[in-house]
Amino acid sequence: MLERGEIANSWRHERWDSLRLLTPNWLNRLPGHSYQGPDPDGYLTMGEVVEFIEHFAVASAAPVRTGTNVESLRRDGDGYLVSTSRGDLRCRAVVLASGACNVPTVPAISAGVPTSVAQLTPFDYRGPDHVAEGGVLVVGASATGVQLAAELQRAGRQVILAAGEHVRMPRVYRGRDVLWWMDASGVWDQRYDEVDDLTRARRLPSPQLVGTPERSTLDLNALTGLGVELVGRLAAVRDGSALFSGGLRNVCSLADLKMRRLLAGFDEWARTTGRDAEVGPPEEFAPTTVAASTRLRLDLRGGDVGTIVWATGFRPDYRWLDVPVVDEKGRLRHEGGVLDSPGLYALGLPLLRRRRSTFISGVEDDARAVVDHLAKHLPASAG
Amino acid sequence: MSGVDNGVNVQALLDAREVLKGAPEAAQFVWRATSKWEKGVHSTTTIQKYFGLGQEQSHKTRAEFSADHPEVFAAEDNGITPIEYLLVGLASCLTAGVASVAQNRGIQLRSVSSTVEGSHDIRGILGADSDVRNGFNDIKVTFNIDADASKEDIQALVAQSQKRSAVFDALTNPTDVTVEVA
Ligand SMILES: Cc1cc2nc3c(=O)[nH]c(=O)nc-3n(C[C@H](O)[C@H](O)[C@H](O)COP(=O)(O)OP(=O)(O)OC[C@H]3O[C@@H](n4cnc5c(N)ncnc54)[C@H](O)[C@@H]3O)c2cc1C
């Protein structure tokens, strides 16, 4: 196992200070390794995640070579040549587990932002104290965006949050973590070859969830309650002004409808599997409140906003990969983790084989399936 | 889903989507209108040819649209005002979307009607108050839909039709517009 940094590198170096996992402790299962502490319903801090993964590395005796950057991977005979910062390696099979979130995605329109406004990605952001004076425009209302917007607003910054399509969820539904429902009802077991529009499902933004000791919901209504101003998707930056879509109401209706459909599915599952007595009564959530008129334009030179935070998602970085398995959008082409190059595999991508694949607990089943395939490949390629 | 017929050939659209995924050049369309000044604020705009699927295309017939201002603006009212054409575009686009999405989701429609209202403070175009914008302040669309579906499914239809609407997008998001003198 080659790792350019340290074990649990992304959790050490690519996350902000206050971040906790949004998956509850009991759910972060790794093969033969699960949370044993006193708070199974809680959410790990970054320090605790690092510890959890370090323990797993020791328990599984993983042969990790840290500080070894893979600089290129190319086909070589019936195997691969891996060039690393510590020399070359030849191998018959390779599993790409280099992560799905190596670089924050920043839209091209950022180039038009006046230089007087600071721009941060989630990799640059540590906490409100490190953000320049003044208001903050947070672009993107998925897990990262809603969490940073809430933290900055609570720290006394006026936050404007630009929201496009998003995934709304209550933290707790009928007394259980919403991810308990995802797990138990089988939503997370849905396979990649059962999903209607796989491309779309793989690009689905993360849910508006945060892990806090209070297990509170962090949807757009909660943010409005904190004083955050909601605006539509950031569509353009023109002549020093940010221009927002007038379609906020519809993206909120879509998110409300999808949430209601999801929760109705949970209710149906609880009813038909006779689990109604285990959980609380069905709950309803108020539709997202959108102001009668939302701001369509923000003068970035006017001084209201000192910083823009781009919470516009992450993408993988395959610049080191010299095998033609990357599509025109920079994503790996694969069939459930099997790439179109013999002996080459991937793990740790959104919906790789199941909805669960996007999360820490998804890797167990995925690794088993991919390793099965790999094990069959090895004898075939021997000699 | 069988038996549902809203008159939309959804299969053809789904097939086109698959084909165009691999042929982005063919998906590049240019819609064209040519306009001619008549007299006063009256003009006639003609539409027939457009470009798409890699070649010049033509509508079956040439369509002509008169635009003018109403008598309360001291004009002859030879046609609707230009900004009302935006309402025509929005209503027809959303309605087409409702029909297509319904077909795709297996929902039989019996009737679909809508009212589109654009609020407009004309002090903007008259230059009476520089803080007032020229265009609509807001637009409200109200759909009345009779279909074999729950209220929730109908709301989802309407939401999805907005999500995939060209005119909704063109009105809610800024677009680069260049105007030149040839
Ligand atoms: C902000 C954020 C919050 C998240 N929160 C949660 C959560 O609460 N719960 C959850 O289940 N999931 C969460 N996820 C998803 C989570 O990242 C995945 O579930 C899982 O951790 C992915 O693990 P991984 O090992 O595949 O990828 P990573 O953790 O990204 O690890 C990939 C490793 O590969 C190394 N690497 C990359 N390129 C090279 C190279 N060329 N040479 C050598 N080494 C290389 C990197 O240094 C890194 O250590 C979150 C993701 C993000 C971005």
Coordinates of C-alpha atoms and ligand atoms in Angstrom, one line a residue:
Chain A
M1 CA 0.0 0.0 0.0
L2 CA 1.5 3.2 -1.1
E3 CA 0.6 6.5 0.6
R4 CA 2.1 9.8 -0.4
G5 CA 1.5 11.3 3.1
E6 CA 0.7 9.6 6.4
I7 CA -2.0 7.0 7.3
A8 CA -5.4 8.8 7.2
N9 CA -3.8 11.6 5.3
S10 CA -7.0 13.2 4.0
W11 CA -8.5 13.3 7.5
R12 CA -5.3 14.9 8.9
H13 CA -4.7 17.5 6.3
E14 CA -7.7 18.1 4.1
R15 CA -10.4 18.9 6.6
W16 CA -11.4 21.9 8.7
D17 CA -10.9 22.1 12.5
S18 CA -14.4 21.7 13.7
L19 CA -15.4 18.9 11.3
R20 CA -17.0 15.7 12.7
L21 CA -18.1 12.8 10.6
L22 CA -21.7 13.0 9.5
T23 CA -22.0 9.2 9.8
P24 CA -22.7 8.0 13.4
N25 CA -20.0 6.0 15.1
W26 CA -21.7 2.6 14.9
L27 CA -22.0 3.0 11.2
N28 CA -18.3 3.6 10.4
R29 CA -17.5 -0.2 10.2
L30 CA -14.3 -1.3 8.6
P31 CA -13.7 -5.0 8.0
G32 CA -13.5 -6.6 11.5
H33 CA -13.1 -3.2 13.1
S34 CA -15.9 -1.1 14.5
Y35 CA -16.4 1.6 17.1
Q36 CA -16.2 0.3 20.7
G37 CA -16.5 3.5 22.7
P38 CA -19.3 4.8 24.9
D39 CA -21.2 6.8 22.3
P40 CA -22.3 4.7 19.4
D41 CA -24.7 7.4 18.2
G42 CA -22.1 10.2 18.3
Y43 CA -19.9 11.5 15.5
L44 CA -16.1 11.3 15.5
T45 CA -13.9 14.4 15.4
M46 CA -11.1 14.5 12.9
G47 CA -8.6 13.5 15.6
E48 CA -10.7 10.5 16.5
V49 CA -11.1 9.5 12.8
V50 CA -7.4 9.5 12.4
E51 CA -7.0 7.3 15.5
F52 CA -9.7 4.9 14.3
I53 CA -8.0 4.4 10.9
E54 CA -4.5 4.1 12.6
H55 CA -5.9 1.4 14.8
F56 CA -7.3 -0.4 11.8
A57 CA -4.0 -0.2 10.0
V58 CA -2.3 -1.8 13.0
A59 CA -5.0 -4.4 13.6
S60 CA -5.1 -5.4 10.0
A61 CA -1.3 -5.3 9.7
A62 CA -1.6 -3.3 6.5
P63 CA 1.7 -3.1 4.8
V64 CA 1.6 0.7 4.3
R65 CA 4.6 2.5 2.8
T66 CA 4.0 6.1 3.8
G67 CA 5.7 9.1 2.3
T68 CA 5.6 7.3 -1.1
N69 CA 4.0 9.4 -3.8
V70 CA 2.9 7.6 -7.0
E71 CA 4.1 9.8 -9.8
S72 CA 2.9 7.6 -12.6
L73 CA 1.2 4.4 -13.3
R74 CA 1.4 2.8 -16.8
R75 CA 0.9 -0.4 -18.5
D76 CA 4.0 -2.6 -18.8
G77 CA 3.7 -6.0 -20.5
D78 CA 0.9 -7.8 -18.9
G79 CA 1.3 -5.8 -15.7
Y80 CA 2.0 -2.2 -14.6
L81 CA 4.9 0.0 -13.9
V82 CA 4.5 2.2 -10.9
S83 CA 6.9 5.1 -10.6
T84 CA 7.1 6.5 -7.1
S85 CA 9.0 9.2 -5.3
R86 CA 11.0 6.2 -3.8
G87 CA 11.7 4.3 -6.9
D88 CA 9.9 2.1 -9.4
L89 CA 7.7 -1.0 -8.8
R90 CA 6.4 -3.6 -11.2
C91 CA 3.1 -5.4 -10.4
R92 CA 0.5 -7.6 -12.0
A93 CA -2.5 -5.8 -10.5
V94 CA -3.2 -2.4 -9.0
V95 CA -6.1 -1.1 -6.9
L96 CA -6.6 2.6 -7.2
A97 CA -7.7 3.8 -3.7
S98 CA -6.4 7.3 -4.1
G99 CA -9.7 8.9 -3.0
A100 CA -12.6 10.7 -4.7
C101 CA -12.0 14.1 -3.1
N102 CA -8.4 15.0 -3.9
V103 CA -9.1 18.5 -5.1
P104 CA -11.9 21.0 -4.3
T105 CA -13.8 21.9 -7.4
V106 CA -13.9 25.6 -8.1
P107 CA -16.1 26.9 -11.0
A108 CA -14.4 28.9 -13.8
I109 CA -16.5 31.9 -12.9
S110 CA -14.2 32.4 -9.9
A111 CA -11.8 34.1 -12.3
G112 CA -14.0 37.1 -12.4
V113 CA -14.1 37.7 -8.7
P114 CA -12.5 41.1 -7.8
T115 CA -9.1 40.7 -6.1
S116 CA -10.4 42.6 -3.0
V117 CA -12.4 39.5 -2.1
A118 CA -10.6 36.5 -0.6
Q119 CA -11.4 33.1 -2.0
L120 CA -11.2 29.9 0.0
T121 CA -11.8 26.3 -0.7
P122 CA -12.7 23.8 2.0
F123 CA -9.0 22.7 1.9
D124 CA -7.9 26.2 2.8
Y125 CA -10.6 26.8 5.4
R126 CA -9.7 26.0 9.0
G127 CA -12.2 28.0 11.0
P128 CA -13.9 31.4 11.2
D129 CA -10.8 33.0 12.9
H130 CA -8.8 32.5 9.8
V131 CA -11.3 34.2 7.5
A132 CA -10.8 37.8 6.5
E133 CA -13.0 40.4 8.1
G134 CA -16.5 41.0 6.7
G135 CA -19.4 39.0 5.4
V136 CA -18.9 35.7 3.6
L137 CA -20.5 34.3 0.5
V138 CA -20.7 30.5 0.7
V139 CA -21.3 28.9 -2.6
G140 CA -22.9 25.4 -2.4
A141 CA -25.4 24.0 0.0
S142 CA -24.3 20.4 0.4
A143 CA -22.8 19.0 3.6
T144 CA -19.7 21.2 3.4
G145 CA -21.5 24.4 2.5
V146 CA -24.2 24.2 5.1
Q147 CA -21.7 23.3 7.8
L148 CA -19.3 26.2 7.0
A149 CA -22.2 28.6 6.6
A150 CA -23.6 27.7 10.0
E151 CA -20.2 28.0 11.7
L152 CA -19.4 31.4 10.1
Q153 CA -22.8 32.8 10.9
R154 CA -22.5 31.6 14.5
A155 CA -19.2 33.3 14.7
G156 CA -20.9 36.6 13.9
R157 CA -20.2 36.8 10.2
Q158 CA -23.1 37.7 7.9
V159 CA -23.3 34.7 5.6
I160 CA -25.0 34.6 2.2
L161 CA -25.5 31.0 1.0
A162 CA -25.9 30.3 -2.7
A163 CA -27.9 27.1 -3.0
G164 CA -28.4 25.1 -6.2
E165 CA -29.8 21.6 -6.2
H166 CA -29.3 20.0 -2.8
V167 CA -30.2 17.0 -0.7
R168 CA -32.3 17.8 2.3
M169 CA -32.5 15.4 5.3
P170 CA -33.5 15.6 8.9
R171 CA -30.7 14.4 11.3
V172 CA -33.1 12.3 13.2
Y173 CA -36.3 10.7 11.9
R174 CA -38.8 9.0 14.2
G175 CA -36.1 8.9 16.9
R176 CA -33.4 7.3 14.7
D177 CA -30.5 8.8 12.9
V178 CA -31.6 9.3 9.3
L179 CA -28.5 7.2 8.3
W180 CA -29.8 4.3 10.4
W181 CA -32.8 4.3 8.1
M182 CA -30.6 4.4 5.0
D183 CA -28.7 1.5 6.4
A184 CA -31.5 -0.6 7.9
S185 CA -34.1 -0.1 5.1
G186 CA -31.7 -1.2 2.4
V187 CA -31.4 2.1 0.6
W188 CA -27.7 2.0 1.0
D189 CA -27.6 -1.5 -0.3
Q190 CA -29.0 -0.5 -3.7
R191 CA -26.5 -1.8 -6.3
Y192 CA -25.0 0.3 -9.0
D193 CA -26.6 -1.8 -11.7
E194 CA -30.1 -1.3 -10.1
V195 CA -29.9 2.5 -10.2
D196 CA -31.9 4.3 -12.8
D197 CA -29.5 7.0 -13.8
L198 CA -26.1 5.9 -12.6
T199 CA -24.1 8.9 -13.8
R200 CA -26.5 11.2 -12.0
A201 CA -26.6 9.1 -8.9
R202 CA -22.8 9.1 -8.7
R203 CA -22.7 12.9 -8.9
L204 CA -25.4 13.4 -6.3
P205 CA -24.3 16.1 -3.9
S206 CA -23.7 15.1 -0.2
P207 CA -26.7 15.4 2.1
Q208 CA -27.2 18.5 4.2
L209 CA -26.1 16.7 7.4
V210 CA -23.8 17.6 10.2
G211 CA -22.5 15.5 13.1
T212 CA -23.0 17.3 16.4
P213 CA -23.5 16.2 20.0
E214 CA -27.0 17.7 19.8
R215 CA -27.8 15.7 16.7
S216 CA -29.4 18.7 15.2
T217 CA -30.8 19.1 11.7
L218 CA -28.9 21.5 9.4
D219 CA -31.3 22.2 6.5
L220 CA -31.9 25.5 4.9
N221 CA -34.6 26.4 7.4
A222 CA -32.2 25.9 10.2
L223 CA -29.7 28.2 8.4
T224 CA -32.4 30.8 7.9
G225 CA -33.1 30.6 11.6
L226 CA -29.5 31.4 12.4
G227 CA -29.7 34.5 10.2
V228 CA -28.0 33.1 7.0
E229 CA -29.4 34.8 3.8
L230 CA -30.3 32.3 1.1
V231 CA -29.9 33.1 -2.5
G232 CA -30.1 31.0 -5.7
R233 CA -27.3 29.2 -7.4
L234 CA -24.3 31.5 -8.3
A235 CA -24.7 31.7 -12.0
A236 CA -22.1 34.3 -13.1
V237 CA -19.8 37.0 -11.9
R238 CA -20.1 40.0 -14.1
D239 CA -18.6 43.5 -13.7
G240 CA -17.7 42.8 -10.2
S241 CA -21.1 41.5 -9.2
A242 CA -22.2 38.0 -8.3
L243 CA -25.4 37.1 -10.2
F244 CA -27.6 34.5 -8.6
S245 CA -30.3 32.3 -10.2
G246 CA -34.0 33.3 -9.6
G247 CA -34.8 29.6 -9.4
L248 CA -34.1 29.0 -5.6
R249 CA -37.8 28.2 -4.9
N250 CA -37.8 25.3 -7.4
V251 CA -34.6 23.7 -6.1
C252 CA -36.0 23.9 -2.6
S253 CA -39.3 22.3 -3.7
L254 CA -37.4 19.6 -5.5
A255 CA -35.4 18.9 -2.3
D256 CA -38.5 19.0 -0.1
L257 CA -40.3 16.6 -2.5
K258 CA -37.4 14.2 -2.6
M259 CA -37.0 14.2 1.2
R260 CA -40.7 13.5 1.7
R261 CA -40.5 10.6 -0.8
L262 CA -37.4 9.2 1.0
L263 CA -39.1 9.4 4.4
A264 CA -42.3 7.9 3.0
G265 CA -40.2 5.0 1.8
F266 CA -38.8 4.6 5.3
D267 CA -42.4 4.6 6.7
E268 CA -43.4 2.0 4.2
W269 CA -40.4 -0.2 5.0
A270 CA -41.1 0.1 8.8
R271 CA -44.8 -0.8 8.3
T272 CA -44.2 -3.8 6.0
T273 CA -41.3 -5.2 8.0
G274 CA -43.3 -4.8 11.3
R275 CA -40.8 -2.4 12.8
D276 CA -43.2 0.5 13.6
A277 CA -43.1 -0.3 17.3
E278 CA -39.3 0.1 17.4
V279 CA -39.3 3.7 16.2
G280 CA -41.3 6.9 17.0
P281 CA -44.4 8.0 15.1
P282 CA -44.0 9.4 11.6
E283 CA -43.0 13.0 11.5
E284 CA -43.6 15.8 9.0
F285 CA -41.2 18.6 8.3
A286 CA -42.2 22.2 7.2
P287 CA -41.4 23.0 3.6
T288 CA -38.3 25.1 3.0
T289 CA -39.1 28.7 3.5
V290 CA -37.9 30.9 0.7
A291 CA -38.1 34.7 1.1
A292 CA -40.7 36.4 -1.2
S293 CA -37.9 37.8 -3.2
T294 CA -34.3 36.7 -3.0
R295 CA -31.3 38.7 -4.0
L296 CA -30.3 38.3 -7.6
R297 CA -27.2 40.4 -7.5
L298 CA -24.4 41.1 -5.0
D299 CA -21.9 43.8 -5.6
L300 CA -18.6 42.1 -4.6
R301 CA -16.8 45.5 -4.6
G302 CA -19.4 47.0 -2.2
G303 CA -17.6 45.6 0.9
D304 CA -20.5 43.5 2.2
V305 CA -18.6 40.4 1.5
G306 CA -14.9 39.9 2.3
T307 CA -14.6 36.3 1.4
I308 CA -16.1 33.7 -0.9
V309 CA -16.0 30.1 0.2
W310 CA -16.3 27.6 -2.7
A311 CA -18.1 24.7 -1.2
T312 CA -18.8 23.4 -4.7
G313 CA -17.6 19.8 -4.3
F314 CA -14.5 17.8 -4.8
R315 CA -13.0 15.7 -7.6
P316 CA -10.4 13.1 -7.9
D317 CA -6.9 13.8 -9.3
Y318 CA -5.6 11.3 -11.8
R319 CA -2.9 13.4 -13.4
W320 CA -0.4 10.6 -12.4
L321 CA -2.5 7.9 -14.1
D322 CA -1.1 7.1 -17.6
V323 CA -3.7 4.4 -18.5
P324 CA -6.6 5.5 -20.6
V325 CA -9.4 4.8 -18.1
V326 CA -10.4 8.4 -17.3
D327 CA -13.4 10.0 -19.1
E328 CA -13.7 13.5 -20.5
K329 CA -15.0 14.8 -17.1
G330 CA -11.9 13.4 -15.3
R331 CA -13.7 10.5 -13.7
L332 CA -12.7 6.8 -13.8
R333 CA -14.7 4.6 -16.2
H334 CA -15.4 1.4 -14.3
E335 CA -17.9 -1.4 -13.9
G336 CA -18.3 -1.8 -10.2
G337 CA -14.7 -1.0 -9.5
V338 CA -13.3 -3.1 -12.4
L339 CA -11.5 -0.9 -15.0
D340 CA -11.2 -1.5 -18.7
S341 CA -7.5 -2.5 -18.3
P342 CA -6.7 -6.0 -17.1
G343 CA -5.6 -6.1 -13.5
L344 CA -6.6 -2.5 -12.7
Y345 CA -9.3 -1.8 -10.1
A346 CA -10.7 1.0 -8.1
L347 CA -12.2 1.4 -4.6
G348 CA -13.5 4.4 -2.6
L349 CA -15.6 6.1 -5.3
P350 CA -19.2 7.3 -4.9
L351 CA -21.7 4.5 -5.6
L352 CA -18.8 2.3 -6.8
R353 CA -20.9 -0.8 -6.3
R354 CA -23.6 0.3 -3.9
R355 CA -25.0 3.5 -2.5
R356 CA -23.0 2.7 0.7
S357 CA -19.7 2.8 -1.3
T358 CA -19.7 6.6 -1.0
F359 CA -19.1 6.2 2.8
I360 CA -16.4 4.7 5.0
S361 CA -18.6 1.6 5.8
G362 CA -19.0 0.9 2.1
V363 CA -15.5 -0.4 1.5
E364 CA -15.9 -3.8 3.1
D365 CA -18.3 -5.3 0.6
D366 CA -16.7 -3.4 -2.3
A367 CA -13.2 -4.6 -1.4
R368 CA -14.4 -8.2 -1.2
A369 CA -16.0 -8.0 -4.7
V370 CA -13.0 -6.3 -6.2
V371 CA -10.5 -8.6 -4.6
D372 CA -12.5 -11.6 -5.8
H373 CA -12.2 -10.4 -9.3
L374 CA -8.5 -9.5 -8.8
A375 CA -7.8 -13.0 -7.4
K376 CA -9.3 -14.6 -10.4
H377 CA -7.2 -12.3 -12.7
L378 CA -3.9 -13.1 -11.1
P379 CA -3.5 -16.8 -12.1
A380 CA -4.7 -15.9 -15.6
S381 CA -2.0 -13.3 -15.9
A382 CA 0.7 -15.4 -14.4
G383 CA 3.7 -16.4 -16.5
Chain B
M1 CA -46.8 2.7 -17.8
S2 CA -48.4 1.1 -20.9
G3 CA -51.5 2.8 -22.2
V4 CA -50.5 6.2 -21.0
D5 CA -50.5 8.6 -23.9
N6 CA -49.9 12.3 -23.6
G7 CA -48.8 12.5 -27.2
V8 CA -45.1 12.9 -26.4
N9 CA -42.6 10.5 -28.0
V10 CA -40.5 10.1 -24.9
Q11 CA -38.7 7.1 -26.4
A12 CA -37.3 9.3 -29.2
L13 CA -36.2 11.9 -26.7
L14 CA -34.5 9.2 -24.5
D15 CA -32.8 7.8 -27.6
A16 CA -31.6 11.2 -28.6
R17 CA -30.2 11.8 -25.1
E18 CA -28.2 8.6 -25.4
V19 CA -26.9 9.4 -28.9
L20 CA -26.0 13.0 -28.1
K21 CA -24.1 12.0 -24.9
G22 CA -21.4 10.6 -27.3
A23 CA -21.8 13.4 -29.9
P24 CA -21.8 16.8 -28.2
E25 CA -21.2 18.6 -31.5
A26 CA -24.5 17.4 -32.9
A27 CA -26.2 18.8 -29.8
Q28 CA -25.2 22.3 -30.6
F29 CA -28.3 24.2 -31.9
V30 CA -28.7 27.8 -33.0
W31 CA -32.2 29.2 -33.0
R32 CA -32.7 32.3 -35.2
A33 CA -35.2 35.0 -35.6
T34 CA -35.2 37.9 -38.0
S35 CA -37.0 41.1 -37.2
K36 CA -38.1 44.1 -39.3
W37 CA -39.3 47.4 -38.2
E38 CA -42.8 48.3 -39.5
K39 CA -43.7 51.7 -38.1
G40 CA -43.8 53.3 -34.7
V41 CA -43.0 50.6 -32.1
H42 CA -44.5 47.9 -34.3
S43 CA -42.2 45.2 -35.7
T44 CA -42.6 41.8 -37.3
T45 CA -40.3 38.9 -36.4
T46 CA -40.1 35.9 -38.6
I47 CA -38.8 32.5 -37.6
Q48 CA -38.2 29.5 -39.9
K49 CA -34.6 28.2 -40.1
Y50 CA -32.4 27.0 -37.4
F51 CA -29.2 25.0 -37.1
G52 CA -29.0 21.7 -35.3
L53 CA -27.8 18.1 -35.5
G54 CA -24.8 19.4 -37.5
Q55 CA -26.8 21.0 -40.3
E56 CA -29.3 23.7 -41.4
Q57 CA -32.9 22.8 -40.5
S58 CA -36.2 24.3 -41.2
H59 CA -39.6 24.5 -39.5
K60 CA -42.4 23.2 -41.7
T61 CA -43.8 26.7 -42.0
R62 CA -42.6 30.2 -41.5
A63 CA -44.0 31.8 -38.4
E64 CA -44.6 35.5 -38.1
F65 CA -45.0 37.5 -34.9
S66 CA -46.2 41.0 -34.6
A67 CA -45.0 43.0 -31.6
D68 CA -46.3 46.5 -30.7
H69 CA -47.4 48.4 -27.6
P70 CA -51.0 48.7 -26.4
E71 CA -53.1 51.8 -26.8
V72 CA -52.4 52.9 -23.2
F73 CA -48.9 53.4 -24.3
A74 CA -50.2 55.6 -27.1
A75 CA -49.4 52.9 -29.7
E76 CA -51.6 51.0 -32.2
D77 CA -51.6 47.6 -30.5
N78 CA -50.8 45.6 -33.7
G79 CA -49.5 42.8 -31.5
I80 CA -48.5 41.8 -28.0
T81 CA -45.7 43.6 -26.3
P82 CA -42.2 42.1 -26.6
I83 CA -42.1 41.3 -22.9
E84 CA -45.3 39.3 -23.2
Y85 CA -43.5 37.0 -25.7
L86 CA -41.4 35.9 -22.7
L87 CA -44.6 34.8 -21.0
V88 CA -45.5 32.8 -24.1
G89 CA -42.1 31.2 -24.1
L90 CA -42.2 30.3 -20.4
A91 CA -45.8 29.0 -20.4
S92 CA -45.3 26.8 -23.5
C93 CA -41.9 25.5 -22.3
L94 CA -43.2 24.5 -18.8
T95 CA -46.3 23.0 -20.3
A96 CA -44.3 20.9 -22.8
G97 CA -42.1 19.9 -19.8
V98 CA -45.1 18.8 -17.8
A99 CA -46.4 16.6 -20.7
S100 CA -43.0 15.0 -21.3
V101 CA -42.2 14.3 -17.7
A102 CA -45.7 12.9 -17.2
Q103 CA -45.3 10.6 -20.2
N104 CA -41.9 9.5 -18.9
R105 CA -43.4 8.8 -15.5
G106 CA -46.4 7.0 -16.8
I107 CA -48.9 9.7 -15.7
Q108 CA -52.0 10.2 -17.9
L109 CA -52.9 13.9 -18.2
R110 CA -56.5 14.9 -18.8
S111 CA -56.0 18.7 -18.8
V112 CA -53.2 21.1 -18.2
S113 CA -53.7 24.8 -18.1
S114 CA -51.6 27.6 -16.6
T115 CA -51.7 31.3 -16.0
V116 CA -48.5 33.3 -16.1
E117 CA -48.3 36.7 -14.6
G118 CA -45.2 38.9 -14.8
S119 CA -45.2 42.0 -12.6
H120 CA -43.6 44.9 -14.3
D121 CA -42.9 48.3 -13.0
I122 CA -42.8 50.4 -16.1
R123 CA -41.1 53.3 -14.4
G124 CA -37.9 51.4 -15.3
I125 CA -38.3 51.5 -19.1
L126 CA -39.7 55.0 -18.9
G127 CA -36.5 56.2 -17.1
A128 CA -38.7 57.6 -14.3
D129 CA -36.8 56.0 -11.5
S130 CA -33.3 54.7 -12.1
D131 CA -33.6 52.3 -9.1
V132 CA -36.4 50.4 -10.9
R133 CA -35.3 47.6 -13.3
N134 CA -36.5 47.4 -16.8
G135 CA -37.6 43.8 -16.8
F136 CA -40.0 41.8 -14.7
N137 CA -39.8 42.2 -11.0
D138 CA -41.1 38.7 -10.7
I139 CA -43.1 36.1 -12.5
K140 CA -45.8 33.8 -11.1
V141 CA -47.0 30.7 -12.9
T142 CA -50.1 28.8 -11.6
F143 CA -50.8 25.4 -13.1
N144 CA -54.1 23.6 -13.0
I145 CA -53.5 20.0 -13.8
D146 CA -56.1 17.2 -14.0
A147 CA -54.2 13.8 -14.1
D148 CA -54.2 10.3 -12.8
A149 CA -51.8 11.1 -10.1
S150 CA -51.6 12.3 -6.5
K151 CA -51.2 16.0 -5.6
E152 CA -47.6 15.2 -4.6
D153 CA -46.8 13.5 -8.0
I154 CA -48.3 16.5 -9.8
Q155 CA -46.1 18.9 -7.8
A156 CA -43.1 16.8 -8.6
L157 CA -44.1 16.9 -12.3
V158 CA -44.2 20.7 -12.2
A159 CA -40.9 20.9 -10.3
Q160 CA -39.1 18.6 -12.8
S161 CA -40.5 20.6 -15.7
Q162 CA -38.9 23.7 -14.3
K163 CA -35.7 21.9 -13.7
R164 CA -35.5 20.9 -17.4
S165 CA -36.9 24.1 -18.9
A166 CA -34.9 26.1 -21.4
V167 CA -37.0 29.2 -20.9
F168 CA -37.1 28.9 -17.1
D169 CA -33.3 28.7 -17.1
A170 CA -33.0 31.6 -19.6
L171 CA -35.2 33.8 -17.4
T172 CA -33.8 32.9 -14.0
N173 CA -30.1 32.8 -14.9
P174 CA -28.0 35.6 -16.5
T175 CA -27.1 35.0 -20.2
D176 CA -24.4 36.8 -22.2
V177 CA -26.1 38.9 -24.8
T178 CA -24.1 40.7 -27.5
V179 CA -25.8 43.3 -29.8
E180 CA -23.9 44.6 -32.8
V181 CA -24.5 46.7 -35.8
A182 CA -23.6 44.8 -38.9
Ligands
LIG1 C1 -15.2 16.8 3.7 C2 -15.5 15.4 3.7 C3 -16.3 14.8 4.7 C4 -16.6 13.4 4.7 N1 -17.3 12.9 5.7 C5 -17.6 11.6 5.7 C6 -18.3 11.0 6.8 O1 -18.7 11.7 7.7 N2 -18.6 9.7 6.7 C7 -18.1 8.9 5.7 O2 -18.4 7.7 5.8 N3 -17.5 9.4 4.7 C8 -17.2 10.8 4.6 N4 -16.5 11.3 3.6 C9 -16.2 10.4 2.5 C10 -14.8 9.8 2.8 O3 -13.8 10.5 2.3 C11 -14.8 8.4 2.3 O4 -15.9 7.7 2.8 C12 -13.6 7.6 2.6 O5 -12.9 8.1 3.7 C13 -12.6 7.5 1.5 O6 -11.5 6.8 1.9 P1 -10.4 6.5 0.8 O7 -9.3 5.9 1.5 O8 -11.0 5.8 -0.4 O9 -9.9 8.0 0.3 P2 -9.0 9.1 1.0 O10 -9.3 9.2 2.4 O11 -9.1 10.3 0.1 O12 -7.6 8.4 0.9 C14 -6.9 8.4 -0.3 C15 -5.4 8.4 0.1 O13 -4.6 8.2 -1.1 C16 -3.5 9.0 -1.1 N5 -3.1 9.3 -2.4 C17 -3.8 10.0 -3.4 N6 -3.1 10.0 -4.5 C18 -1.9 9.4 -4.3 C19 -0.7 9.1 -5.1 N7 -0.6 9.5 -6.3 N8 0.3 8.5 -4.5 C20 0.2 8.0 -3.2 N9 -0.9 8.3 -2.4 C21 -1.9 8.9 -3.0 C22 -4.0 10.2 -0.3 O14 -2.9 10.9 0.3 C23 -5.0 9.7 0.7 O15 -4.4 9.4 1.9 C24 -16.2 12.7 3.6 C25 -15.4 13.2 2.5 C26 -15.1 14.6 2.6 C27 -14.3 15.2 1.5

